[in-house]
Amino acid sequence: MPKVSADHLQARRRQILDGARLSFARHGYEGATVRVLEEEIGLSRGAIFHHFPDKDALFLALAVDDAEAMLETVAQHGLVQVMREMVAAPDAGRLGTQLEIARRLRTDPEFRIAWAPKLAELADAVRARLRRQRDAGLLREGVDIDQLANYLELIMEGLIAHLAAGQPADRLGGVLDLVELSVRGQ
Amino acid sequence: MPKVSADHLQARRRQILDGARLSFARHGYEGATVRVLEEEIGLSRGAIFHHFPDKDALFLALAVDDAEAMLETVAQHGLVQVMREMVAAPDAGRLGTQLEIARRLRTDPEFRIAWAPKLAELADAVRARLRRQRDAGLLREGVDIDQLANYLELIMEGLIAHLAAGQPADRLGGVLDLVELSVRGQ
């Protein structure tokens, strides 16, 4: 494929995924009708579904995309930074995707099996980051890595539930500061 | 009313509420059909609805009951103890009621208004307990009471979401130990 076409294709896919992410964040997965998708993406349904076979494929592409981005953020800055980004932009961020993932994990055994490797990757990344922090002397002592990881994961679940219920995000920055201090043992 | 009758009435109401709590915990509010209620309570629908006009009244009586019990636990032992009790018996405890309250707060504006005083009472109790702990020198320094309360409330939301998703409770005891240490600044 000529480079210009490949770039164009890439940009078009990006445009579609960005619009779809906004749609899911603002309307939920069910509420993101084809009409909503057309409006948020700025393309016709024909153009959208030329690139992705259906809404489910759009969701899965976003879920994989977000999982990759989260893995990178976790590796570089830790899980608290992922939460800070969700708090900073609950509307435009990964909340819609995360909620739909959580719903499918609860209700769809096939998805649960298909998604297990991604969850394991993320869990591993969180633990690897904590181990690096510990080796650098930046973690509280006397608590094991799994316990700290479970602690952070529980707070992430609380954060998603809190934002999903439409509750205010303004006090969560201070809460995450406290989480960070507690992980460091300060 | 003669004392024996009053005691009997009280015991009967207790039996109904205990069975209803189990029903909601095991089947969810929607899933707790009249048939399920009859089985878990061990009384006929006639006997049950002689004491409570309908399923909604049962739920509200339980919600008030649980709110009172939570207030008492918070005042004496703090919000972490409420969470420990939920973790110890996710199946038999307040999870069903808490989930239904959370759902109604999201979706039912009338309930939101009616329930606001209870939420405020609980929020006040959490803060009053934290202030007593601070005055006794048992809290971390440099963090304000609201920030600590918001922190505990976010973890409570995470706990409810975690248990509601049917995820294992076995690692949460260690997580709550860490929460307790972090509140104390240890």
mmCIF file of C-alpha atoms in Angstrom:
data_model
loop_
_atom_site.group_PDB
_atom_site.id
_atom_site.type_symbol
_atom_site.label_atom_id
_atom_site.label_comp_id
_atom_site.label_asym_id
_atom_site.label_seq_id
_atom_site.Cartn_x
_atom_site.Cartn_y
_atom_site.Cartn_z
ATOM 1 C CA MET A 1 0.000 0.000 0.000
ATOM 2 C CA PRO A 2 1.411 3.462 -0.839
ATOM 3 C CA LYS A 3 2.457 5.469 2.226
ATOM 4 C CA VAL A 4 -0.096 8.253 1.704
ATOM 5 C CA SER A 5 -2.944 5.762 1.680
ATOM 6 C CA ALA A 6 -1.644 3.975 4.756
ATOM 7 C CA ASP A 7 -1.356 7.299 6.616
ATOM 8 C CA HIS A 8 -4.825 8.266 5.499
ATOM 9 C CA LEU A 9 -6.258 4.938 6.616
ATOM 10 C CA GLN A 10 -4.534 5.296 9.979
ATOM 11 C CA ALA A 11 -5.868 8.839 10.468
ATOM 12 C CA ARG A 12 -9.377 7.774 9.525
ATOM 13 C CA ARG A 13 -9.320 4.874 12.004
ATOM 14 C CA ARG A 14 -8.057 7.262 14.689
ATOM 15 C CA GLN A 15 -10.878 9.715 13.934
ATOM 16 C CA ILE A 16 -13.436 6.923 14.213
ATOM 17 C CA LEU A 17 -12.026 5.534 17.461
ATOM 18 C CA ASP A 18 -11.769 8.983 19.079
ATOM 19 C CA GLY A 19 -15.383 9.764 18.208
ATOM 20 C CA ALA A 20 -16.543 6.346 19.341
ATOM 21 C CA ARG A 21 -14.739 6.793 22.670
ATOM 22 C CA LEU A 22 -16.551 10.085 23.234
ATOM 23 C CA SER A 23 -19.860 8.451 22.279
ATOM 24 C CA PHE A 24 -19.415 5.598 24.751
ATOM 25 C CA ALA A 25 -18.218 7.989 27.476
ATOM 26 C CA ARG A 26 -21.181 10.326 27.052
ATOM 27 C CA HIS A 27 -23.975 7.885 26.276
ATOM 28 C CA GLY A 28 -22.769 4.507 27.506
ATOM 29 C CA TYR A 29 -22.338 1.564 25.160
ATOM 30 C CA GLU A 30 -26.067 0.906 24.758
ATOM 31 C CA GLY A 31 -26.868 4.598 24.371
ATOM 32 C CA ALA A 32 -24.245 5.098 21.664
ATOM 33 C CA THR A 33 -26.604 4.429 18.757
ATOM 34 C CA VAL A 34 -25.389 4.481 15.163
ATOM 35 C CA ARG A 35 -26.847 7.979 14.896
ATOM 36 C CA VAL A 36 -24.885 9.149 17.964
ATOM 37 C CA LEU A 37 -21.737 7.562 16.512
ATOM 38 C CA GLU A 38 -22.245 9.375 13.192
ATOM 39 C CA GLU A 39 -22.600 12.712 14.961
ATOM 40 C CA GLU A 40 -19.658 12.332 17.341
ATOM 41 C CA ILE A 41 -17.351 10.892 14.672
ATOM 42 C CA GLY A 42 -18.485 13.217 11.896
ATOM 43 C CA LEU A 43 -18.754 10.430 9.328
ATOM 44 C CA SER A 44 -21.651 8.508 7.821
ATOM 45 C CA ARG A 45 -22.458 5.000 9.025
ATOM 46 C CA GLY A 46 -21.222 3.720 5.650
ATOM 47 C CA ALA A 47 -17.813 5.289 6.195
ATOM 48 C CA ILE A 48 -17.622 4.121 9.818
ATOM 49 C CA PHE A 49 -18.562 0.523 9.157
ATOM 50 C CA HIS A 50 -16.252 0.379 6.156
ATOM 51 C CA HIS A 51 -13.433 0.411 8.716
ATOM 52 C CA PHE A 52 -15.040 -1.627 11.520
ATOM 53 C CA PRO A 53 -17.596 -4.345 10.853
ATOM 54 C CA ASP A 54 -19.956 -3.311 13.688
ATOM 55 C CA LYS A 55 -20.320 -1.439 16.984
ATOM 56 C CA ASP A 56 -18.937 -4.406 18.879
ATOM 57 C CA ALA A 57 -15.731 -4.305 16.812
ATOM 58 C CA LEU A 58 -15.467 -0.574 17.566
ATOM 59 C CA PHE A 59 -15.788 -1.274 21.275
ATOM 60 C CA LEU A 60 -13.200 -4.050 21.211
ATOM 61 C CA ALA A 61 -10.729 -1.885 19.267
ATOM 62 C CA LEU A 62 -11.182 0.844 21.892
ATOM 63 C CA ALA A 63 -10.851 -1.615 24.755
ATOM 64 C CA VAL A 64 -7.558 -2.926 23.332
ATOM 65 C CA ASP A 65 -6.383 0.629 22.629
ATOM 66 C CA ASP A 66 -7.155 1.725 26.191
ATOM 67 C CA ALA A 67 -5.561 -1.387 27.662
ATOM 68 C CA GLU A 68 -2.329 -0.580 25.757
ATOM 69 C CA ALA A 69 -2.407 3.047 26.899
ATOM 70 C CA MET A 70 -3.068 1.991 30.493
ATOM 71 C CA LEU A 71 -0.215 -0.518 30.378
ATOM 72 C CA GLU A 72 2.153 2.217 29.218
ATOM 73 C CA THR A 73 0.989 4.676 31.879
ATOM 74 C CA VAL A 74 1.223 2.006 34.585
ATOM 75 C CA ALA A 75 4.743 1.043 33.521
ATOM 76 C CA GLN A 76 5.942 4.645 33.510
ATOM 77 C CA HIS A 77 3.940 6.327 36.269
ATOM 78 C CA GLY A 78 1.876 3.692 38.081
ATOM 79 C CA LEU A 79 -1.828 2.920 38.440
ATOM 80 C CA VAL A 80 -2.511 6.083 40.445
ATOM 81 C CA GLN A 81 -1.584 8.110 37.356
ATOM 82 C CA VAL A 82 -4.184 6.172 35.309
ATOM 83 C CA MET A 83 -6.734 7.175 37.959
ATOM 84 C CA ARG A 84 -5.572 10.796 37.918
ATOM 85 C CA GLU A 85 -6.173 10.914 34.177
ATOM 86 C CA MET A 86 -9.682 9.494 34.602
ATOM 87 C CA VAL A 87 -10.441 12.068 37.290
ATOM 88 C CA ALA A 88 -9.057 14.927 35.192
ATOM 89 C CA ALA A 89 -11.337 14.126 32.252
ATOM 90 C CA PRO A 90 -14.098 11.743 33.339
ATOM 91 C CA ASP A 91 -16.177 12.757 30.379
ATOM 92 C CA ALA A 92 -13.707 12.334 27.584
ATOM 93 C CA GLY A 93 -11.640 9.543 28.966
ATOM 94 C CA ARG A 94 -11.717 5.824 29.351
ATOM 95 C CA LEU A 95 -14.684 5.632 31.661
ATOM 96 C CA GLY A 96 -17.212 4.504 29.023
ATOM 97 C CA THR A 97 -14.923 1.722 27.859
ATOM 98 C CA GLN A 98 -14.002 0.675 31.393
ATOM 99 C CA LEU A 99 -17.648 0.444 32.423
ATOM 100 C CA GLU A 100 -18.557 -1.660 29.419
ATOM 101 C CA ILE A 101 -15.576 -3.931 30.062
ATOM 102 C CA ALA A 102 -16.687 -4.312 33.703
ATOM 103 C CA ARG A 103 -20.246 -5.082 32.593
ATOM 104 C CA ARG A 104 -19.101 -7.732 30.115
ATOM 105 C CA LEU A 105 -16.761 -9.336 32.642
ATOM 106 C CA ARG A 106 -19.788 -9.747 34.922
ATOM 107 C CA THR A 107 -22.255 -10.953 32.316
ATOM 108 C CA ASP A 108 -20.428 -12.461 29.313
ATOM 109 C CA PRO A 109 -18.423 -15.651 30.006
ATOM 110 C CA GLU A 110 -16.896 -15.626 26.492
ATOM 111 C CA PHE A 111 -15.642 -12.096 26.902
ATOM 112 C CA ARG A 112 -14.310 -13.022 30.347
ATOM 113 C CA ILE A 113 -12.150 -15.728 28.796
ATOM 114 C CA ALA A 114 -11.057 -13.563 25.864
ATOM 115 C CA TRP A 115 -10.159 -10.644 28.107
ATOM 116 C CA ALA A 116 -8.337 -12.609 30.815
ATOM 117 C CA PRO A 117 -4.872 -12.183 29.208
ATOM 118 C CA LYS A 118 -5.289 -8.389 29.108
ATOM 119 C CA LEU A 119 -6.296 -8.340 32.772
ATOM 120 C CA ALA A 120 -3.305 -10.507 33.624
ATOM 121 C CA GLU A 121 -0.980 -8.196 31.663
ATOM 122 C CA LEU A 122 -2.305 -5.172 33.521
ATOM 123 C CA ALA A 123 -2.095 -6.921 36.896
ATOM 124 C CA ASP A 124 1.509 -7.903 36.078
ATOM 125 C CA ALA A 125 2.397 -4.363 35.018
ATOM 126 C CA VAL A 126 1.015 -2.949 38.276
ATOM 127 C CA ARG A 127 3.076 -5.443 40.283
ATOM 128 C CA ALA A 128 6.229 -4.922 38.192
ATOM 129 C CA ARG A 129 5.980 -1.171 38.723
ATOM 130 C CA LEU A 130 5.491 -1.645 42.482
ATOM 131 C CA ARG A 131 8.542 -3.912 42.618
ATOM 132 C CA ARG A 132 10.647 -1.285 40.855
ATOM 133 C CA GLN A 133 9.399 1.315 43.317
ATOM 134 C CA ARG A 134 10.225 -0.965 46.213
ATOM 135 C CA ASP A 135 13.730 -1.604 44.867
ATOM 136 C CA ALA A 136 14.191 2.165 44.600
ATOM 137 C CA GLY A 137 13.207 2.465 48.281
ATOM 138 C CA LEU A 138 9.992 4.318 47.454
ATOM 139 C CA LEU A 139 7.449 1.903 48.964
ATOM 140 C CA ARG A 140 6.118 1.424 52.441
ATOM 141 C CA GLU A 141 7.760 -1.466 54.247
ATOM 142 C CA GLY A 142 6.146 -4.530 55.753
ATOM 143 C CA VAL A 143 3.420 -4.850 53.141
ATOM 144 C CA ASP A 144 3.715 -7.248 50.260
ATOM 145 C CA ILE A 145 3.431 -6.317 46.600
ATOM 146 C CA ASP A 146 0.191 -8.224 46.047
ATOM 147 C CA GLN A 147 -1.464 -6.537 48.983
ATOM 148 C CA LEU A 148 -0.473 -3.103 47.653
ATOM 149 C CA ALA A 149 -1.617 -4.036 44.140
ATOM 150 C CA ASN A 150 -4.986 -5.275 45.462
ATOM 151 C CA TYR A 151 -5.324 -2.034 47.389
ATOM 152 C CA LEU A 152 -4.746 0.060 44.262
ATOM 153 C CA GLU A 153 -7.077 -2.139 42.228
ATOM 154 C CA LEU A 154 -9.869 -1.744 44.803
ATOM 155 C CA ILE A 155 -9.496 2.029 44.676
ATOM 156 C CA MET A 156 -9.650 1.887 40.877
ATOM 157 C CA GLU A 157 -12.942 -0.023 41.167
ATOM 158 C CA GLY A 158 -14.263 2.600 43.573
ATOM 159 C CA LEU A 159 -13.220 5.365 41.215
ATOM 160 C CA ILE A 160 -14.991 3.811 38.249
ATOM 161 C CA ALA A 161 -18.166 3.210 40.302
ATOM 162 C CA HIS A 162 -18.025 6.765 41.665
ATOM 163 C CA LEU A 163 -17.625 8.429 38.271
ATOM 164 C CA ALA A 164 -20.142 6.087 36.648
ATOM 165 C CA ALA A 165 -22.745 7.157 39.212
ATOM 166 C CA GLY A 166 -22.164 10.738 38.033
ATOM 167 C CA GLN A 167 -20.745 11.763 41.388
ATOM 168 C CA PRO A 168 -18.401 14.771 41.531
ATOM 169 C CA ALA A 169 -14.743 14.226 40.692
ATOM 170 C CA ASP A 170 -13.496 17.410 42.325
ATOM 171 C CA ARG A 171 -12.507 15.873 45.656
ATOM 172 C CA LEU A 172 -10.812 12.840 44.182
ATOM 173 C CA GLY A 173 -7.494 14.550 43.480
ATOM 174 C CA GLY A 174 -6.946 14.923 47.228
ATOM 175 C CA VAL A 175 -7.995 11.319 47.773
ATOM 176 C CA LEU A 176 -5.455 10.109 45.206
ATOM 177 C CA ASP A 177 -2.734 12.181 46.906
ATOM 178 C CA LEU A 178 -3.536 10.264 50.073
ATOM 179 C CA VAL A 179 -3.447 6.945 48.199
ATOM 180 C CA GLU A 180 -0.028 7.826 46.851
ATOM 181 C CA LEU A 181 1.285 8.751 50.288
ATOM 182 C CA SER A 182 -0.044 5.530 51.745
ATOM 183 C CA VAL A 183 1.660 3.417 49.073
ATOM 184 C CA ARG A 184 4.926 5.177 49.846
ATOM 185 C CA GLY A 185 4.378 4.668 53.553
ATOM 186 C CA GLN A 186 4.398 8.391 54.226
ATOM 187 C CA MET B 1 -51.094 -3.694 73.269
ATOM 188 C CA PRO B 2 -50.236 -6.493 75.723
ATOM 189 C CA LYS B 3 -46.489 -7.133 76.041
ATOM 190 C CA VAL B 4 -46.628 -10.685 74.687
ATOM 191 C CA SER B 5 -48.292 -9.506 71.479
ATOM 192 C CA ALA B 6 -45.854 -6.651 71.037
ATOM 193 C CA ASP B 7 -42.925 -9.059 71.479
ATOM 194 C CA HIS B 8 -44.486 -11.479 69.056
ATOM 195 C CA LEU B 9 -45.071 -8.741 66.489
ATOM 196 C CA GLN B 10 -41.474 -7.591 66.909
ATOM 197 C CA ALA B 11 -40.125 -11.117 66.459
ATOM 198 C CA ARG B 12 -42.269 -11.687 63.383
ATOM 199 C CA ARG B 13 -41.077 -8.439 61.786
ATOM 200 C CA ARG B 14 -37.475 -9.415 62.572
ATOM 201 C CA GLN B 15 -37.981 -12.830 60.951
ATOM 202 C CA ILE B 16 -39.413 -11.188 57.832
ATOM 203 C CA LEU B 17 -36.643 -8.598 57.562
ATOM 204 C CA ASP B 18 -33.874 -11.174 58.102
ATOM 205 C CA GLY B 19 -35.289 -13.403 55.372
ATOM 206 C CA ALA B 20 -35.815 -10.457 53.046
ATOM 207 C CA ARG B 21 -32.199 -9.351 53.567
ATOM 208 C CA LEU B 22 -30.974 -12.812 52.608
ATOM 209 C CA SER B 23 -33.260 -12.802 49.567
ATOM 210 C CA PHE B 24 -31.960 -9.449 48.324
ATOM 211 C CA ALA B 25 -28.349 -10.431 49.028
ATOM 212 C CA ARG B 26 -28.638 -13.715 47.146
ATOM 213 C CA HIS B 27 -30.938 -12.741 44.281
ATOM 214 C CA GLY B 28 -30.759 -8.955 44.042
ATOM 215 C CA TYR B 29 -33.803 -6.777 44.516
ATOM 216 C CA GLU B 30 -35.365 -7.643 41.143
ATOM 217 C CA GLY B 31 -34.570 -11.328 41.509
ATOM 218 C CA ALA B 32 -36.145 -11.547 44.974
ATOM 219 C CA THR B 33 -39.594 -12.558 43.767
ATOM 220 C CA VAL B 34 -42.491 -13.097 46.152
ATOM 221 C CA ARG B 35 -41.829 -16.823 45.840
ATOM 222 C CA VAL B 36 -38.155 -16.368 46.797
ATOM 223 C CA LEU B 37 -39.227 -14.179 49.730
ATOM 224 C CA GLU B 38 -41.675 -16.838 50.928
ATOM 225 C CA GLU B 39 -38.973 -19.495 50.835
ATOM 226 C CA GLU B 40 -36.220 -17.483 52.520
ATOM 227 C CA ILE B 41 -38.553 -16.042 55.164
ATOM 228 C CA GLY B 42 -40.483 -19.253 55.755
ATOM 229 C CA LEU B 43 -43.873 -17.530 55.755
ATOM 230 C CA SER B 44 -46.660 -17.247 53.210
ATOM 231 C CA ARG B 45 -47.065 -14.089 51.146
ATOM 232 C CA GLY B 46 -50.226 -13.355 53.113
ATOM 233 C CA ALA B 47 -48.305 -13.375 56.395
ATOM 234 C CA ILE B 48 -45.425 -11.333 54.951
ATOM 235 C CA PHE B 49 -47.572 -8.622 53.410
ATOM 236 C CA HIS B 50 -49.726 -8.447 56.526
ATOM 237 C CA HIS B 51 -46.689 -6.778 58.133
ATOM 238 C CA PHE B 52 -45.325 -4.836 55.147
ATOM 239 C CA PRO B 53 -47.576 -3.487 52.385
ATOM 240 C CA ASP B 54 -45.254 -4.542 49.524
ATOM 241 C CA LYS B 55 -41.719 -5.495 48.485
ATOM 242 C CA ASP B 56 -40.730 -1.848 48.276
ATOM 243 C CA ALA B 57 -41.734 -1.300 51.908
ATOM 244 C CA LEU B 58 -39.640 -4.345 52.851
ATOM 245 C CA PHE B 59 -36.642 -2.904 51.040
ATOM 246 C CA LEU B 60 -37.059 0.519 52.669
ATOM 247 C CA ALA B 61 -37.396 -1.020 56.137
ATOM 248 C CA LEU B 62 -34.163 -2.951 55.507
ATOM 249 C CA ALA B 63 -32.390 0.107 54.153
ATOM 250 C CA VAL B 64 -33.318 2.113 57.266
ATOM 251 C CA ASP B 65 -32.368 -0.825 59.472
ATOM 252 C CA ASP B 66 -28.969 -1.161 57.804
ATOM 253 C CA ALA B 67 -28.361 2.579 57.898
ATOM 254 C CA GLU B 68 -28.978 2.527 61.683
ATOM 255 C CA ALA B 69 -26.674 -0.437 62.150
ATOM 256 C CA MET B 70 -23.976 1.202 59.995
ATOM 257 C CA LEU B 71 -24.273 4.451 61.953
ATOM 258 C CA GLU B 72 -23.735 2.575 65.185
ATOM 259 C CA THR B 73 -20.746 0.633 63.830
ATOM 260 C CA VAL B 74 -19.216 3.809 62.381
ATOM 261 C CA ALA B 75 -19.643 5.670 65.679
ATOM 262 C CA GLN B 76 -18.046 2.867 67.683
ATOM 263 C CA HIS B 77 -15.453 1.381 65.343
ATOM 264 C CA GLY B 78 -15.301 3.477 62.156
ATOM 265 C CA LEU B 79 -16.191 2.892 58.508
ATOM 266 C CA VAL B 80 -13.423 0.335 58.007
ATOM 267 C CA GLN B 81 -15.240 -1.935 60.461
ATOM 268 C CA VAL B 82 -18.417 -1.685 58.357
ATOM 269 C CA MET B 83 -16.325 -2.825 55.393
ATOM 270 C CA ARG B 84 -14.763 -5.652 57.390
ATOM 271 C CA GLU B 85 -18.229 -6.939 58.214
ATOM 272 C CA MET B 86 -19.244 -6.843 54.545
ATOM 273 C CA VAL B 87 -16.083 -8.722 53.578
ATOM 274 C CA ALA B 88 -16.591 -11.318 56.318
ATOM 275 C CA ALA B 89 -20.101 -12.192 55.096
ATOM 276 C CA PRO B 90 -20.660 -10.773 51.602
ATOM 277 C CA ASP B 91 -23.483 -13.204 51.077
ATOM 278 C CA ALA B 92 -25.515 -12.679 54.180
ATOM 279 C CA GLY B 93 -24.773 -9.065 54.812
ATOM 280 C CA ARG B 94 -25.823 -5.672 53.644
ATOM 281 C CA LEU B 95 -24.558 -5.964 50.101
ATOM 282 C CA GLY B 96 -27.957 -6.536 48.486
ATOM 283 C CA THR B 97 -29.449 -3.530 50.244
ATOM 284 C CA GLN B 98 -26.415 -1.341 49.523
ATOM 285 C CA LEU B 99 -26.497 -2.185 45.830
ATOM 286 C CA GLU B 100 -30.186 -1.422 45.550
ATOM 287 C CA ILE B 101 -29.678 1.869 47.406
ATOM 288 C CA ALA B 102 -26.831 2.746 45.007
ATOM 289 C CA ARG B 103 -29.023 1.869 42.011
ATOM 290 C CA ARG B 104 -31.916 4.010 43.243
ATOM 291 C CA LEU B 105 -29.627 6.941 44.027
ATOM 292 C CA ARG B 106 -28.483 6.804 40.392
ATOM 293 C CA THR B 107 -31.874 6.325 38.791
ATOM 294 C CA ASP B 108 -34.651 7.550 41.111
ATOM 295 C CA PRO B 109 -34.682 11.321 41.857
ATOM 296 C CA GLU B 110 -37.451 10.947 44.475
ATOM 297 C CA PHE B 111 -35.483 8.333 46.368
ATOM 298 C CA ARG B 112 -32.389 10.533 46.096
ATOM 299 C CA ILE B 113 -34.235 13.349 47.891
ATOM 300 C CA ALA B 114 -35.810 11.036 50.466
ATOM 301 C CA TRP B 115 -32.509 9.305 51.223
ATOM 302 C CA ALA B 116 -30.323 12.441 51.391
ATOM 303 C CA PRO B 117 -30.764 12.908 55.188
ATOM 304 C CA LYS B 118 -29.551 9.331 55.819
ATOM 305 C CA LEU B 119 -26.508 9.872 53.618
ATOM 306 C CA ALA B 120 -25.774 13.108 55.433
ATOM 307 C CA GLU B 121 -26.113 11.382 58.806
ATOM 308 C CA LEU B 122 -23.682 8.677 57.751
ATOM 309 C CA ALA B 123 -21.220 11.195 56.286
ATOM 310 C CA ASP B 124 -21.405 13.184 59.553
ATOM 311 C CA ALA B 125 -20.857 10.053 61.629
ATOM 312 C CA VAL B 126 -17.756 9.131 59.601
ATOM 313 C CA ARG B 127 -16.344 12.634 60.109
ATOM 314 C CA ALA B 128 -17.247 12.762 63.813
ATOM 315 C CA ARG B 129 -15.475 9.446 64.357
ATOM 316 C CA LEU B 130 -12.399 10.671 62.457
ATOM 317 C CA ARG B 131 -12.315 13.852 64.552
ATOM 318 C CA ARG B 132 -12.433 11.798 67.751
ATOM 319 C CA GLN B 133 -9.592 9.652 66.439
ATOM 320 C CA ARG B 134 -7.601 12.758 65.558
ATOM 321 C CA ASP B 135 -8.157 14.240 69.017
ATOM 322 C CA ALA B 136 -6.918 10.980 70.494
ATOM 323 C CA GLY B 137 -3.752 11.299 68.377
ATOM 324 C CA LEU B 138 -4.628 8.262 66.276
ATOM 325 C CA LEU B 139 -4.803 9.895 62.812
ATOM 326 C CA ARG B 140 -2.168 10.732 60.262
ATOM 327 C CA GLU B 141 -1.195 14.402 60.349
ATOM 328 C CA GLY B 142 -1.379 16.962 57.565
ATOM 329 C CA VAL B 143 -4.518 15.553 55.967
ATOM 330 C CA ASP B 144 -7.891 17.072 56.639
ATOM 331 C CA ILE B 145 -10.904 15.192 57.931
ATOM 332 C CA ASP B 146 -12.921 15.580 54.718
ATOM 333 C CA GLN B 147 -10.084 14.218 52.624
ATOM 334 C CA LEU B 148 -9.787 11.169 54.888
ATOM 335 C CA ALA B 149 -13.557 10.683 54.861
ATOM 336 C CA ASN B 150 -13.672 10.915 51.046
ATOM 337 C CA TYR B 151 -10.853 8.389 50.904
ATOM 338 C CA LEU B 152 -12.759 5.914 53.076
ATOM 339 C CA GLU B 153 -15.975 6.506 51.134
ATOM 340 C CA LEU B 154 -14.216 5.807 47.816
ATOM 341 C CA ILE B 155 -12.860 2.536 49.180
ATOM 342 C CA MET B 156 -16.371 1.620 50.356
ATOM 343 C CA GLU B 157 -17.627 2.218 46.797
ATOM 344 C CA GLY B 158 -14.842 0.021 45.442
ATOM 345 C CA LEU B 159 -15.689 -2.693 47.933
ATOM 346 C CA ILE B 160 -19.367 -2.728 46.992
ATOM 347 C CA ALA B 161 -18.541 -2.796 43.258
ATOM 348 C CA HIS B 162 -15.994 -5.573 43.830
ATOM 349 C CA LEU B 163 -18.337 -7.798 45.823
ATOM 350 C CA ALA B 164 -21.280 -7.032 43.532
ATOM 351 C CA ALA B 165 -19.223 -8.258 40.566
ATOM 352 C CA GLY B 166 -18.840 -11.558 42.420
ATOM 353 C CA GLN B 167 -15.096 -11.097 42.778
ATOM 354 C CA PRO B 168 -13.316 -12.913 45.611
ATOM 355 C CA ALA B 169 -13.354 -11.314 49.049
ATOM 356 C CA ASP B 170 -10.416 -13.296 50.406
ATOM 357 C CA ARG B 171 -7.721 -10.688 49.717
ATOM 358 C CA LEU B 172 -9.725 -7.746 50.980
ATOM 359 C CA GLY B 173 -8.891 -8.264 54.642
ATOM 360 C CA GLY B 174 -5.255 -7.414 53.902
ATOM 361 C CA VAL B 175 -6.333 -4.434 51.820
ATOM 362 C CA LEU B 176 -8.436 -3.103 54.706
ATOM 363 C CA ASP B 177 -5.478 -3.533 57.077
ATOM 364 C CA LEU B 178 -3.527 -1.272 54.743
ATOM 365 C CA VAL B 179 -6.394 1.236 54.618
ATOM 366 C CA GLU B 180 -6.442 1.331 58.393
ATOM 367 C CA LEU B 181 -2.687 1.876 58.594
ATOM 368 C CA SER B 182 -2.876 4.661 56.029
ATOM 369 C CA VAL B 183 -5.617 6.470 57.960
ATOM 370 C CA ARG B 184 -3.464 6.280 61.068
ATOM 371 C CA GLY B 185 -0.442 7.503 59.116
ATOM 372 C CA GLN B 186 1.497 4.341 59.873
#
